[in-house]
Coordinates of C-alpha atoms in Angstrom, one line a residue:
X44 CA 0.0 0.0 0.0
X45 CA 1.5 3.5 -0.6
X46 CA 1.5 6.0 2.0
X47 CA -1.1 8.4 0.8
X48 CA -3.3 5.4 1.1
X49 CA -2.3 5.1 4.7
X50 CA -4.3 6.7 8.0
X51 CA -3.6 10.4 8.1
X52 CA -5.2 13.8 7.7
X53 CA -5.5 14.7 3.9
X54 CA -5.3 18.3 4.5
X55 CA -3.0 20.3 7.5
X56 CA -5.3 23.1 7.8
X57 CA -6.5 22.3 11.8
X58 CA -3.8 20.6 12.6
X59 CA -0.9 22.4 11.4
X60 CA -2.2 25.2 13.3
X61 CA -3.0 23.3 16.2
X62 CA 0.6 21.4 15.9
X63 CA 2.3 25.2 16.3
X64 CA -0.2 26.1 19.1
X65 CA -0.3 22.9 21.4
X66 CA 1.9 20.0 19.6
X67 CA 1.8 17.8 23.0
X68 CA -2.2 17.8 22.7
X69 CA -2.1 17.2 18.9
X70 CA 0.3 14.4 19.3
X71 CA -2.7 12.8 21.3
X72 CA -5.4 14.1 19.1
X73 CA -3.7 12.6 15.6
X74 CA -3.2 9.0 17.5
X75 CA -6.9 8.8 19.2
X76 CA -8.2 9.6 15.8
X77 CA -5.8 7.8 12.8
X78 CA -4.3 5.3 15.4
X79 CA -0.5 3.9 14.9
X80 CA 0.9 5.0 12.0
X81 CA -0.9 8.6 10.6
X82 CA 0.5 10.3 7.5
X83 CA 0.7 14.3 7.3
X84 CA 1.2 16.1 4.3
X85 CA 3.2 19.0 5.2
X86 CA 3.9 21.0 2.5
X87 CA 8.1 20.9 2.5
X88 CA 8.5 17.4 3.8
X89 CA 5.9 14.6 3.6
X90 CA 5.8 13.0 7.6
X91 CA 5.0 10.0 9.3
X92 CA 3.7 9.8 12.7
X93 CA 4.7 6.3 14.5
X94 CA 3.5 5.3 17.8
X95 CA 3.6 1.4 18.1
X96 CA 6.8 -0.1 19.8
X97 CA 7.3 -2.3 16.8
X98 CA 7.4 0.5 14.5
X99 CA 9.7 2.5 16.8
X100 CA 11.9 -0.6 17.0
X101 CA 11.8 -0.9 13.5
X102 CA 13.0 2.0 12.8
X103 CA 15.8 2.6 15.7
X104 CA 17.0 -0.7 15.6
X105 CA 15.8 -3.4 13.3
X106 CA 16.2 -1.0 10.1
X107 CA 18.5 1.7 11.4
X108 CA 20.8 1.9 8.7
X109 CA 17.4 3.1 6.3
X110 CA 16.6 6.0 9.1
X111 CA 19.3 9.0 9.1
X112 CA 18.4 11.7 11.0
X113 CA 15.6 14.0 9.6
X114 CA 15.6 16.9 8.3
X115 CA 14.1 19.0 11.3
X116 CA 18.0 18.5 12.5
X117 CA 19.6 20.7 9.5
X118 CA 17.0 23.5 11.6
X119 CA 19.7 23.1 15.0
X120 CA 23.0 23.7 12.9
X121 CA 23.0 27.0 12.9
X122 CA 23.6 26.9 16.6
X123 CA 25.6 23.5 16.9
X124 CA 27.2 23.1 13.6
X125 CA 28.1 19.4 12.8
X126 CA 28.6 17.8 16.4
X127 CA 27.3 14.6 17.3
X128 CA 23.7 15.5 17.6
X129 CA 23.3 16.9 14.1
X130 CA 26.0 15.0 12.0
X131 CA 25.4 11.8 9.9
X132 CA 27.5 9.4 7.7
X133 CA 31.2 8.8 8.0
X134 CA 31.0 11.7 10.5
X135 CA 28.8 10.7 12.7
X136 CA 30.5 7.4 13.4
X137 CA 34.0 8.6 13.8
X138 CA 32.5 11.6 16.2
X139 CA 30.5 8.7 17.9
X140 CA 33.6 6.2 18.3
X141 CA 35.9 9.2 20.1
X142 CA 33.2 10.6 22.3
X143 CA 32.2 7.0 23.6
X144 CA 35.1 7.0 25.6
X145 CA 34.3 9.9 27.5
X146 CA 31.2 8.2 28.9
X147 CA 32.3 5.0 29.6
X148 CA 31.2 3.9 33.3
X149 CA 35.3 4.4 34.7
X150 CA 35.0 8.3 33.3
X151 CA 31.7 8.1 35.3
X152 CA 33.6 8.3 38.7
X153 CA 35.9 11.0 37.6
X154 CA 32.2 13.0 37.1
X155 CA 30.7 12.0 40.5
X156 CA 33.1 14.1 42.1
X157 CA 32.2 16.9 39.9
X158 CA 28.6 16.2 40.6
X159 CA 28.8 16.0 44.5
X160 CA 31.0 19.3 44.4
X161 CA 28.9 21.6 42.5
X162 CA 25.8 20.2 44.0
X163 CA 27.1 21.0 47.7
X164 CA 27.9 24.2 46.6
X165 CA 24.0 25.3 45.0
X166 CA 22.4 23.8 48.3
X167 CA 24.0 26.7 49.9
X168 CA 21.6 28.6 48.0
X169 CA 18.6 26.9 49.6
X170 CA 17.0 27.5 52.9
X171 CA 19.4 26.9 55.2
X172 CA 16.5 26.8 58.4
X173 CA 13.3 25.3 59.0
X174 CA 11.6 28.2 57.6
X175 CA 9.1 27.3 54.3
X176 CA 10.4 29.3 51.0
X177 CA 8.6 29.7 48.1
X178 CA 11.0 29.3 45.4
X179 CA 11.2 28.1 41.5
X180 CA 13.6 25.3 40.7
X181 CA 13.4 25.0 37.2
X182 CA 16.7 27.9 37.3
X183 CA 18.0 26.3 40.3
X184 CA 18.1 23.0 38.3
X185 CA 19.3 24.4 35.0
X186 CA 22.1 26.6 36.3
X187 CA 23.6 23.6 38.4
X188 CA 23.3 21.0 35.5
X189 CA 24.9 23.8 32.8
X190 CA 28.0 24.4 35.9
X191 CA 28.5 20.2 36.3
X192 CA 28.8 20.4 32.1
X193 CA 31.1 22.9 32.0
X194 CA 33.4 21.1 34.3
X195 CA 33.0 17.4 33.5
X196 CA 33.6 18.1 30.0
X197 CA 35.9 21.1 30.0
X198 CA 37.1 22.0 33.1
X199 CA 36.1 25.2 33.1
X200 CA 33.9 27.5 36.0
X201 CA 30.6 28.7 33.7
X202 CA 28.8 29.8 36.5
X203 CA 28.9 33.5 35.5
X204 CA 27.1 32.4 32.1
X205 CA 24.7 30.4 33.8
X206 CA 21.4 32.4 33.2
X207 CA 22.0 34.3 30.8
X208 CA 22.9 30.9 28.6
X209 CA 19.7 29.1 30.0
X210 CA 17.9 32.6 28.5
X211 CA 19.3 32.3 25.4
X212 CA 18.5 28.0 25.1
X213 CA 15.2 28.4 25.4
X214 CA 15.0 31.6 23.0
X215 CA 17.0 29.5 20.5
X216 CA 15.1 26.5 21.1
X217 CA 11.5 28.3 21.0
X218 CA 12.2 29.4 17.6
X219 CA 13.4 26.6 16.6
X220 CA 10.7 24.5 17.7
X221 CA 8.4 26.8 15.3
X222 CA 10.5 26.9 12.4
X223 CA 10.3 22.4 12.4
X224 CA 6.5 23.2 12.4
X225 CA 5.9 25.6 10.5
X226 CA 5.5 24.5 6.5
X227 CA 7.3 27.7 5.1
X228 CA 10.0 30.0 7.0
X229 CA 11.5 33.0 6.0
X230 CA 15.4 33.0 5.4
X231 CA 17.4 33.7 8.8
X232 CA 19.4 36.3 6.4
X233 CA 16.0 38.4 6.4
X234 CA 16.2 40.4 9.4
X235 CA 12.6 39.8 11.1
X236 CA 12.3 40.4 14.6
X237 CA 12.0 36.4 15.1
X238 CA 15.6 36.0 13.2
X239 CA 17.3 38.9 15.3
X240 CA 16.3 37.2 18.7
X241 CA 17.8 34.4 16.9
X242 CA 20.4 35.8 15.9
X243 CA 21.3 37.7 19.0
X244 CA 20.8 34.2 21.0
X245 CA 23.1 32.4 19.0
X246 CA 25.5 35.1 19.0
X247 CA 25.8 35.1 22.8
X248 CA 26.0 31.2 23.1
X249 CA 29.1 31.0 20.8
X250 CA 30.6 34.0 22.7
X251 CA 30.5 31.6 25.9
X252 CA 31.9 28.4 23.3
X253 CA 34.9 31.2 22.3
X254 CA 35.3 31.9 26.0
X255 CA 35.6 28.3 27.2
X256 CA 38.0 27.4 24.0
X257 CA 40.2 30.3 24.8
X258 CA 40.4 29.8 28.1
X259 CA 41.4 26.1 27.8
X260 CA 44.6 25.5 29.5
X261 CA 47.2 22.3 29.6
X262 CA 47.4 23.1 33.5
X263 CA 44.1 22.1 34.2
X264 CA 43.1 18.5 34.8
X265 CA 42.1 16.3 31.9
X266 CA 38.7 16.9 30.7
X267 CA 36.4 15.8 27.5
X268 CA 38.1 18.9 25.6
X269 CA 41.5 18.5 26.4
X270 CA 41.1 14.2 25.5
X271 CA 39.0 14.9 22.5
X272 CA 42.1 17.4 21.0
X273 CA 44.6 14.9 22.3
X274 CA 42.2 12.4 20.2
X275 CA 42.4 14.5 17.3
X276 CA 45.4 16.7 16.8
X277 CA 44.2 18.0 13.3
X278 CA 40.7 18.3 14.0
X279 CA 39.4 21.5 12.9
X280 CA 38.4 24.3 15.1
X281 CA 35.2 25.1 13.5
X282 CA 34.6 20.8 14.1
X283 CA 35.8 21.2 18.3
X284 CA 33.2 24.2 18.5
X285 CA 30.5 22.5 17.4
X286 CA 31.2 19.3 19.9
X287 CA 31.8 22.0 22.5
X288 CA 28.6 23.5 22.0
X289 CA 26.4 20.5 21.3
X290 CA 28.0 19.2 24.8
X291 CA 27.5 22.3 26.8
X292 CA 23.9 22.8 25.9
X293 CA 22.6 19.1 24.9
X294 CA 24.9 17.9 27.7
X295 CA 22.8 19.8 30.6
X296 CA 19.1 21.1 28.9
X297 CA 17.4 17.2 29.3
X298 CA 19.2 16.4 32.5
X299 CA 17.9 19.6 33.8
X300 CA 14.4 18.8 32.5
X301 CA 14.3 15.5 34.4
X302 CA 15.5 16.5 37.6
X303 CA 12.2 19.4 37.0
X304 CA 9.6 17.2 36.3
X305 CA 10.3 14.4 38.6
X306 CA 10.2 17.3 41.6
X307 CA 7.5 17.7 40.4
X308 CA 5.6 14.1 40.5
X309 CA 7.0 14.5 43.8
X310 CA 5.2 16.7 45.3
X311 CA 2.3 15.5 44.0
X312 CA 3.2 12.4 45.6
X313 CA 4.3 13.0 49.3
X314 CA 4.6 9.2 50.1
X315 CA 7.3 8.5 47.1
X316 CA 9.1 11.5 48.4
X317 CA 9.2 9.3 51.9
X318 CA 9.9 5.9 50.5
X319 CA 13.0 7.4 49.0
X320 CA 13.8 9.6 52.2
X321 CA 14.0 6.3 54.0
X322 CA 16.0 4.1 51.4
X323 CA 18.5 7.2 51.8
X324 CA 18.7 6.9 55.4
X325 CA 19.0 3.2 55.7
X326 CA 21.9 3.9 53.8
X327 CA 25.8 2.7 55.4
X328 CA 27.6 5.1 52.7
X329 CA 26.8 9.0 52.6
X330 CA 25.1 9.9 50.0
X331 CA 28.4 12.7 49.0
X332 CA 30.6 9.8 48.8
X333 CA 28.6 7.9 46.0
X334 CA 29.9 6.6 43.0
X335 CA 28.3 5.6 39.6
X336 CA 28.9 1.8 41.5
X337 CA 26.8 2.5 44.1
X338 CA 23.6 4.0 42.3
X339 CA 22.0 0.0 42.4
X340 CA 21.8 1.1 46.8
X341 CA 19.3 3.3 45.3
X342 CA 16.2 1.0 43.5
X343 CA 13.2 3.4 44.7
X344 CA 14.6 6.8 43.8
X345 CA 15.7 5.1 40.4
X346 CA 12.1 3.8 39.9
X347 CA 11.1 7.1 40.5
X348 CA 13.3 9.1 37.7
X349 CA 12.5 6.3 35.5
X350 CA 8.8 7.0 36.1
X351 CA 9.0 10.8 36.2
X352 CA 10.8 10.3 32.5
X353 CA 7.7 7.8 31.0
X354 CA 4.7 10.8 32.2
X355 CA 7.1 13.8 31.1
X356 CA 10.0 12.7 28.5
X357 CA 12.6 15.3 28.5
X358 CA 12.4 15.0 25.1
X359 CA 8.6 14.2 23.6
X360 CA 9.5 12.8 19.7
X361 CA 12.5 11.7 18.2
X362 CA 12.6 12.2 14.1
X363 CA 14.1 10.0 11.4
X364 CA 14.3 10.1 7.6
X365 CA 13.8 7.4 5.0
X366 CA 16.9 6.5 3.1
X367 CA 15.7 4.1 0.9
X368 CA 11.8 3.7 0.3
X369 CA 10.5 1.0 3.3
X370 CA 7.5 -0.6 4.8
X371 CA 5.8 -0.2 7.9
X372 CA 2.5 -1.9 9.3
X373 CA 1.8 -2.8 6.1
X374 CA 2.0 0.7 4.7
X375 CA 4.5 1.8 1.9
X376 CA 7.2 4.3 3.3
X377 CA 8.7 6.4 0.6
X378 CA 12.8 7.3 0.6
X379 CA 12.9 10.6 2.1
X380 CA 9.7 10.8 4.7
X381 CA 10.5 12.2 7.6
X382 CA 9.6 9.7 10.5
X383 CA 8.8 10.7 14.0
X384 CA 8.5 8.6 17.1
X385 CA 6.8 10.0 20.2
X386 CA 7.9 9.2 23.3
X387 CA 4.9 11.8 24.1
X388 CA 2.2 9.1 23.1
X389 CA 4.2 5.5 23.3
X390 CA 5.1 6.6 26.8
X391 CA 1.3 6.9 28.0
X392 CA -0.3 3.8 26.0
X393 CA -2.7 2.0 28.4
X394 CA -2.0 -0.8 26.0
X395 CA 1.7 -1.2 27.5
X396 CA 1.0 1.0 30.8
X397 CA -1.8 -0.2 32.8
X398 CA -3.5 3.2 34.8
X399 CA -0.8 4.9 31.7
X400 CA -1.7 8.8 33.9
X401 CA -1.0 7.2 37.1
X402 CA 2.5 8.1 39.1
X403 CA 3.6 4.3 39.6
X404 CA 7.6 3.9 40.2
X405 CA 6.6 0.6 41.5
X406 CA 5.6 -0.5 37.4
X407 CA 9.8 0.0 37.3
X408 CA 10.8 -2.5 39.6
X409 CA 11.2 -5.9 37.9
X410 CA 10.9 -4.6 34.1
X411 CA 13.5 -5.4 31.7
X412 CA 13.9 -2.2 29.6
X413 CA 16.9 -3.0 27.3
X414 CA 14.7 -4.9 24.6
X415 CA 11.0 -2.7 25.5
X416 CA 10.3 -0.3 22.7
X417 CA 7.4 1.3 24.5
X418 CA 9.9 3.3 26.6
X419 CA 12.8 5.0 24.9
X420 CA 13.7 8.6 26.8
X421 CA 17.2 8.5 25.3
X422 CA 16.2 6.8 22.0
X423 CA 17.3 3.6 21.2
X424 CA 19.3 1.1 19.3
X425 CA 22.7 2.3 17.7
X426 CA 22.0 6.1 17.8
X427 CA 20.7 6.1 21.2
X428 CA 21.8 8.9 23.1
X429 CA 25.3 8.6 24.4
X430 CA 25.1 10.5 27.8
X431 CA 22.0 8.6 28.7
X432 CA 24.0 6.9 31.7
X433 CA 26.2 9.8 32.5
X434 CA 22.2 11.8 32.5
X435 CA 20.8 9.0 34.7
X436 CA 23.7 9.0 37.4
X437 CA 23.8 12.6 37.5
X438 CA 20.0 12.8 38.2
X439 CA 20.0 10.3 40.5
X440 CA 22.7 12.1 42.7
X441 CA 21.0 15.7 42.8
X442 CA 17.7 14.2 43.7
X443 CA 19.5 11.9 46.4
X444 CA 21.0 15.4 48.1
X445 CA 17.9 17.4 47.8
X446 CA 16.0 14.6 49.4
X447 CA 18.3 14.0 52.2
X448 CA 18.0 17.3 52.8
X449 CA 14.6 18.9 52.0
X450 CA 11.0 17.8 51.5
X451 CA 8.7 19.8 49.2
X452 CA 5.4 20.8 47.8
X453 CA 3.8 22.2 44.9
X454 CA 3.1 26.3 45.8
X455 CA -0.7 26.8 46.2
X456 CA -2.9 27.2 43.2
X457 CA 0.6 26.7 40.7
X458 CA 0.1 24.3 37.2
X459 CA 3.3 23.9 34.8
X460 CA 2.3 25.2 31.7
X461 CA 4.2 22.0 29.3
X462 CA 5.9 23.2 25.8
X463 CA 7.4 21.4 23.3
X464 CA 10.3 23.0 22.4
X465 CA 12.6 20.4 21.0
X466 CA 13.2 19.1 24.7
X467 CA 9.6 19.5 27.0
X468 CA 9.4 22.4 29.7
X469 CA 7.5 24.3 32.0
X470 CA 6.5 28.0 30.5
X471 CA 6.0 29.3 33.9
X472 CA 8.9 27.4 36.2
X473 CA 8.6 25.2 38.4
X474 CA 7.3 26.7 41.7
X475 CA 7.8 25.2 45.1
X476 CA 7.3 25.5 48.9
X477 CA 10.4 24.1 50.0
X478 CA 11.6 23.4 53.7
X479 CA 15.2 22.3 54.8
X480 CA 14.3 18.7 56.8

């Protein structure tokens, strides 16, 4: 069967306007109406929406080699160039072989100590008395996880760039986000008030890239910059920004996110933030003293990051593209359809999640995850996100200290407002009463 013959609306008009407005509640709306495979006919690149862990398995693993990355990737090299997110081909795979070794479980404990250092030094900036603060920790979270990036990976201080960079992110990543969805853009050389905010976001991000590479001296310890040049004496510069930049901003924006949302399932569910108060205090090792070895002392809060990642995926949909024309559920694919898997919808199936809305860490505790295509917050198969355990032991840390340490609740009458931009948010924070235990 070809694709045009396949589930789908024949026409974008509602919901290429509701895709720009609410993509999260479209996701759902395309799936309850054309179920697991719906074609869209946008008007620069022909799409297919996949929700079925067989199709998603197909294409991250079973027929990988068919699925490059799509074409809503060419919109983030502007701001990242060719580093390891955006590359493809021969590139990819050399880029992918070096930067394996720096997250390799032994560079793992080189990181804790990062980790535990930096995150001593922000819980200084929380109540230090018994005295309830309402506070937002969606900055608290992203300035902390943007400071451990900057050191694990170049060894460099970047707290004074911390908000101002986080600013700039999401300014970046907002337009962004409506440029993938929109079905014609004007150039970025035409100087529209959209494409100067880009413009001037971009052009503070690589002034902090230009800072860190200029600043990058033989006398400090070894670090992901210093091994990746040792790696590569002739790389190009222009090829060691773009890995600095996609590790400083990919490297902390969805670890961030995480360590958000799950605060907030949290609060919303007092008696998880107890369970894992009490595995931290029948504890014999401190929590400051943890390594990457010990995070299996720690099966509840796990449970409960894994869980906080199924309801809210840092990032919602992962896109593909078609090398070579394909079939899936019985439906033709054509070479060059852009194919997009979302976490958003697989996530929340009550066909593979009973109760799919419920907070249930517990639905963690025995499941084998390593061949189950109906969770994937890091992607899967051979392009699966390479920080994904560096992400996991870094969350699990922070949210082992600010457990130990505080208990929480949601501030009265506060909702997150989600967005989809590239990597799922809160529009309005994350805000908290928080109270030192």
């Amino acid at each position: 069967m070809h694709a045009l013959t396949s589930p789908g609306p024949r026409t974008l008009l509602s919901f290429g306007l509701s895709l720009q407005k609410n993509p999260l509640k479209t996701y759902e709306s395309i799936h309850k109406t054309f179920g697991d495979l719906a074609w869209l006919p946008w008007l620069n690149r022909e799409s297919l929406f996949l929700y079925h862990p067989d199709h998603v398995r197909h294409v991250l693993k079973d027929r990988h080699t068919n699925y490059i990355k799509s074409s809503q990737y060419d919109f983030l090299k502007p701001l990242l160039g060719e580093g390891l997110l955006t590359s493809e081909g021969e590139l990819w795979r050399k880029e992918r072989r070096i930067m394996a070794r720096e997250f390799h479980h032994d560079r793992l404990n080189e990181y804790a100590k990062s980790i535990h250092r930096l995150t001593d030094l922000s819980l200084e900036k929380l109540p230090s008395n018994r005295d309830e603060r309402v506070m937002d920790l969606s900055p608290f979270f992203s300035e902390l996880t943007f400071q451990i990036a900057g050191e694990v990976f170049f060894g460099a201080g970047v707290e004074q760039f911390g908000s101002d960079v986080n600013a700039s992110l999401d300014t970046e990543l907002n337009i962004v986000s409506k440029r993938i969805r929109r079905a014609f853009n004007i150039p970025l050389a035409i100087p529209t008030p959209e494409n100067r905010a880009s413009k001037h976001a971009k052009k503070h991000l690589d002034s902090v890239v230009d800072n860190i590479l200029q600043n990058d001296s033989s006398e400090r310890p070894q670090n992901v910059l210093s091994r990746l040049k040792d790696a590569i004496p002739a790389l190009p510069l222009k090829q060691i920004r773009d890995e600095v930049m996609t590790l400083l901003l990919a490297g902390h924006e969805t670890t961030s996110n995480s360590l958000m949302w799950t605060v907030f399932h949290l609060a919303q569910h007092p008696e998880w933030q107890e369970k894992v108060f009490k595995e931290i205090r029948s504890l014999d090792k401190r929590i400051s003293d943890f390594t990457p070895d010990d995070m299996e002392s720690l099966p509840i809060l796990k449970t409960v990051l894994l869980e906080s990642m199924r309801l809210t995926p840092p990032i919602p949909a992962v896109a593909r593209k078609s090398v070579e024309d394909d079939e899936i559920g019985g439906f033709h694919i054509p070479s060059g359809t852009s194919v997009i898997c979302q976490q958003w919808i697989t996530h929340r199936d009550e066909r593979f999640w009973p109760e799919p809305l419920a907070f249930k860490p517990q639905r963690f505790k025995d499941r084998d995850m390593r061949q189950d295509y109906s969770y994937f917050p890091f992607a899967k198969g051979p392009r699966a996100c390479i920080g994904e355990e560096l992400s996991m032991t870094e969350g699990i840390l922070i949210l082992a200290r600010l457990i130990e340490q505080y208990e929480w609740k949601l501030k009265p009458e506060f909702a997150p407002q989600m967005v989809h931009h590239l990597t799922l948010k809160s529009k309005n924070g994350m805000w908290v009463v928080i109270k030192k235990r």
